[in-house]
Coordinates of C-alpha atoms in Angstrom, one line a residue:
Chain A
D26 CA 5.3 15.4 9.4
V27 CA 6.9 12.2 8.1
K28 CA 10.6 12.0 8.6
V29 CA 12.7 9.6 6.6
T30 CA 16.4 9.8 7.5
Q31 CA 19.3 8.4 5.5
S32 CA 22.5 8.1 7.4
S33 CA 24.8 9.6 4.9
R34 CA 24.4 12.3 2.2
Y35 CA 27.6 11.4 0.4
L36 CA 29.6 8.3 0.5
V37 CA 32.8 7.2 -1.3
K38 CA 33.8 3.5 -1.4
R39 CA 36.2 1.3 -3.4
T40 CA 35.3 -1.6 -5.7
G41 CA 34.9 -4.9 -3.9
E42 CA 33.9 -3.3 -0.6
K43 CA 30.8 -4.3 1.3
V44 CA 28.6 -1.1 1.6
F45 CA 25.8 -0.5 4.0
L46 CA 23.2 2.3 3.4
E47 CA 20.9 3.0 6.3
C48 CA 17.4 4.4 6.4
V49 CA 15.2 5.2 9.4
Q50 CA 11.6 6.4 9.5
D51 CA 9.7 7.8 12.5
M52 CA 6.1 7.2 11.5
D53 CA 5.7 3.5 12.3
H54 CA 5.2 2.7 8.6
E55 CA 5.0 -0.9 7.5
N56 CA 6.3 -0.4 4.0
M57 CA 9.9 0.7 3.1
F58 CA 11.6 1.0 -0.2
W59 CA 15.0 1.5 -1.8
Y60 CA 15.3 3.2 -5.2
R61 CA 18.3 4.3 -7.2
Q62 CA 18.1 7.4 -9.3
D63 CA 20.3 7.9 -12.4
P64 CA 20.2 10.8 -14.9
G65 CA 17.8 10.1 -17.7
L66 CA 16.5 6.9 -16.1
G67 CA 14.3 8.2 -13.3
L68 CA 13.9 6.2 -10.1
R69 CA 14.1 2.4 -10.2
L70 CA 13.0 0.1 -7.4
I71 CA 15.7 -2.1 -6.0
Y72 CA 14.0 -3.8 -3.0
F73 CA 11.1 -3.2 -0.7
S74 CA 9.8 -4.6 2.6
Y75 CA 6.2 -4.7 4.0
D76 CA 7.1 -6.0 7.4
V77 CA 10.0 -6.8 9.7
K78 CA 12.3 -9.5 8.3
M79 CA 10.2 -9.5 5.0
K80 CA 11.7 -8.4 1.7
E81 CA 10.6 -8.4 -1.9
K82 CA 12.7 -7.8 -5.0
G83 CA 12.0 -4.8 -7.1
D84 CA 13.0 -4.2 -10.7
I85 CA 16.8 -4.1 -10.4
P86 CA 17.8 -6.3 -7.3
E87 CA 21.0 -7.7 -8.8
G88 CA 24.1 -6.9 -6.8
Y89 CA 22.0 -5.7 -3.8
S90 CA 20.5 -7.2 -0.6
V91 CA 18.5 -5.7 2.2
S92 CA 17.9 -6.1 5.9
R93 CA 14.9 -5.2 8.0
E94 CA 15.5 -6.2 11.6
K95 CA 13.4 -3.4 13.1
K96 CA 10.2 -1.8 11.8
E97 CA 11.8 1.7 11.6
R98 CA 15.0 0.7 9.9
F99 CA 15.7 -0.6 6.4
S100 CA 19.2 -1.2 5.2
L101 CA 20.5 -1.6 1.7
I102 CA 23.7 -3.7 1.3
L103 CA 26.0 -3.8 -1.7
E104 CA 27.8 -7.1 -1.2
S105 CA 30.8 -6.3 -3.4
A106 CA 30.6 -2.8 -4.7
S107 CA 31.2 -2.1 -8.4
T108 CA 31.6 1.1 -10.4
N109 CA 28.2 0.6 -12.1
Q110 CA 26.6 1.0 -8.6
T111 CA 27.7 4.6 -8.4
S112 CA 24.4 6.4 -8.1
M113 CA 21.9 8.4 -5.9
Y114 CA 20.1 6.0 -3.6
L115 CA 16.7 7.1 -2.2
C116 CA 14.8 5.5 0.7
A117 CA 11.0 5.8 1.0
S118 CA 8.3 4.7 3.4
T119 CA 4.5 4.5 3.5
S120 CA 1.7 2.9 5.4
G121 CA -1.4 1.4 3.8
V122 CA -2.7 3.6 1.0
Q123 CA -0.7 6.7 2.0
P124 CA 1.7 8.2 -0.5
Q125 CA 5.4 7.3 -0.3
H126 CA 7.7 9.8 1.5
F127 CA 11.3 10.0 0.5
G128 CA 14.6 10.7 2.4
D129 CA 17.2 13.2 1.2
G130 CA 19.2 10.5 -0.6
T131 CA 22.7 9.1 -0.4
R132 CA 25.0 10.0 -3.3
L133 CA 27.3 6.9 -3.5
S134 CA 30.5 6.9 -5.5
I135 CA 32.4 3.7 -6.1
L136 CA 36.0 4.2 -7.2
Chain B
G27 CA 6.0 -5.7 -15.2
E28 CA 4.7 -2.2 -15.4
N29 CA 6.3 0.3 -17.8
V30 CA 5.7 4.1 -17.6
E31 CA 6.6 6.4 -20.4
Q32 CA 6.9 10.2 -19.8
H33 CA 7.0 13.1 -22.3
P34 CA 8.5 15.5 -22.9
S35 CA 11.9 15.0 -21.3
T36 CA 12.4 18.8 -21.2
L37 CA 9.7 21.5 -21.3
S38 CA 10.4 25.2 -21.4
V39 CA 7.5 27.7 -21.0
Q40 CA 7.1 31.4 -20.4
E41 CA 6.2 32.5 -16.9
G42 CA 2.4 32.7 -16.6
D43 CA 1.8 30.1 -19.3
S44 CA 0.5 26.6 -18.8
A45 CA 2.6 23.4 -18.8
V46 CA 1.4 19.9 -19.6
I47 CA 3.4 16.7 -18.9
K48 CA 2.0 13.4 -20.2
C49 CA 2.6 9.8 -19.1
T50 CA 1.4 6.4 -20.3
Y51 CA 1.4 3.1 -18.5
S52 CA 1.2 -0.5 -19.6
D53 CA -0.4 -2.5 -16.8
S54 CA -4.2 -2.1 -16.7
A55 CA -4.1 -3.3 -13.1
S56 CA -2.4 -0.1 -12.0
N57 CA -4.7 2.0 -9.8
Y58 CA -2.6 4.7 -8.2
F59 CA -0.8 7.5 -10.0
P60 CA 1.3 10.0 -8.1
W61 CA 3.3 13.0 -9.3
Y62 CA 6.5 14.0 -7.6
K63 CA 8.5 17.3 -7.9
Q64 CA 12.2 17.2 -7.3
E65 CA 14.2 20.4 -7.0
L66 CA 17.9 20.4 -7.6
G67 CA 19.7 18.5 -4.7
K68 CA 16.5 17.8 -2.9
R69 CA 14.2 14.8 -2.2
P70 CA 11.2 14.0 -4.5
Q71 CA 8.1 15.5 -3.0
L72 CA 4.5 14.5 -3.8
I73 CA 2.5 17.3 -5.4
I74 CA -0.6 15.5 -6.4
D75 CA -1.9 12.0 -6.8
I76 CA -5.0 10.3 -8.4
R77 CA -6.6 6.9 -8.0
S78 CA -8.2 4.9 -10.7
N79 CA -11.8 5.6 -9.5
V80 CA -11.4 9.3 -10.3
G81 CA -10.9 11.0 -13.7
E82 CA -9.6 14.3 -12.6
K83 CA -8.2 16.0 -9.5
K84 CA -7.3 19.6 -8.9
D85 CA -5.3 21.4 -6.2
Q86 CA -5.0 25.2 -6.8
R87 CA -2.8 25.6 -10.0
I88 CA -2.1 21.9 -10.4
A89 CA -4.4 19.3 -11.9
V90 CA -4.1 15.7 -13.0
T91 CA -6.3 13.8 -15.4
L92 CA -6.6 10.1 -15.9
N93 CA -7.8 8.2 -18.9
K94 CA -8.0 4.5 -17.9
T95 CA -9.2 3.3 -21.3
A96 CA -6.2 4.8 -23.0
K97 CA -3.9 4.2 -20.1
H98 CA -2.5 7.7 -19.9
F99 CA -2.5 10.5 -17.3
S100 CA -1.3 14.0 -17.4
L101 CA -0.1 16.8 -15.1
H102 CA -1.4 20.3 -15.8
I103 CA 0.2 23.4 -14.2
T104 CA -1.5 26.7 -14.9
E105 CA -0.1 30.3 -14.4
T106 CA 3.4 28.9 -14.1
Q107 CA 5.9 30.7 -11.7
P108 CA 9.7 30.6 -11.4
E109 CA 9.4 28.3 -8.4
D110 CA 7.7 25.7 -10.6
S111 CA 11.1 25.0 -12.2
A112 CA 12.1 21.5 -11.3
V113 CA 12.1 17.9 -12.5
Y114 CA 8.7 16.2 -12.4
F115 CA 8.2 12.5 -12.2
C116 CA 5.0 10.5 -12.8
A117 CA 4.6 7.0 -11.4
A118 CA 2.2 4.1 -11.3
S119 CA 1.4 1.4 -8.8
I120 CA -0.9 -1.5 -8.3
G121 CA -0.8 -1.3 -4.6
G122 CA -3.2 1.6 -3.9
G123 CA -0.8 4.0 -2.2
G124 CA 2.3 2.6 -3.6
A125 CA 2.7 -0.2 -1.0
D126 CA 4.1 -2.5 -3.6
G127 CA 6.5 0.0 -5.0
L128 CA 6.2 2.7 -7.6
T129 CA 7.3 2.5 -11.3
F130 CA 8.5 5.9 -12.3
G131 CA 8.7 7.7 -15.7
K132 CA 12.1 9.1 -16.6
G133 CA 11.2 12.6 -15.6
T134 CA 10.5 16.0 -17.2
H135 CA 12.8 19.0 -16.6
L136 CA 10.4 22.0 -16.5
I137 CA 12.0 25.3 -17.1
I138 CA 10.1 28.5 -16.5
Q139 CA 11.4 31.4 -18.6
P140 CA 11.0 34.9 -17.0

């Protein structure tokens, strides 16, 4: 069974801080994704990666960056956190034409 | 880019009745359409998916239909049970299995009344 693990379930940070959200998958998947989920808006794609050191912007990349130094790990970075980045963040992975599998999510609050 | 519209936002049905959730998409190049179920506090989980070379797919009480000409697809749940209560999301992708990312609808909160 695919395992996508996000390092924190809940996280509280202050505005202006640099925030790192970590995601690890154990299925040797090439493709990894970061989404944010807000009530009434569904899930929106922030960034994705199809290989180590490769990244592509999704629909809402502003204010975020990513890092993929190893195949199994994909990090989302908030360079200078703002209150409008308070949200649920979901990581997902897939390989080829397989469906995406999601992690449990990180609920991030920016105060 | 792709835009996915999902209706209704809330659906309440009696236990044992059927539920239908509808989605439309804008990009005719989209070829993969998954449906995810998300229970409160849990991760979204794939319940069924369909590719553009198929018009209908069924898995026990769940079925999905796709009309490529009209660019819409629907989720059908028959004989609904209390455990079907959740938020359901439709999505569309050009990348086959979602390798280029998924565009999601805004979700439908399905409530099963006892």
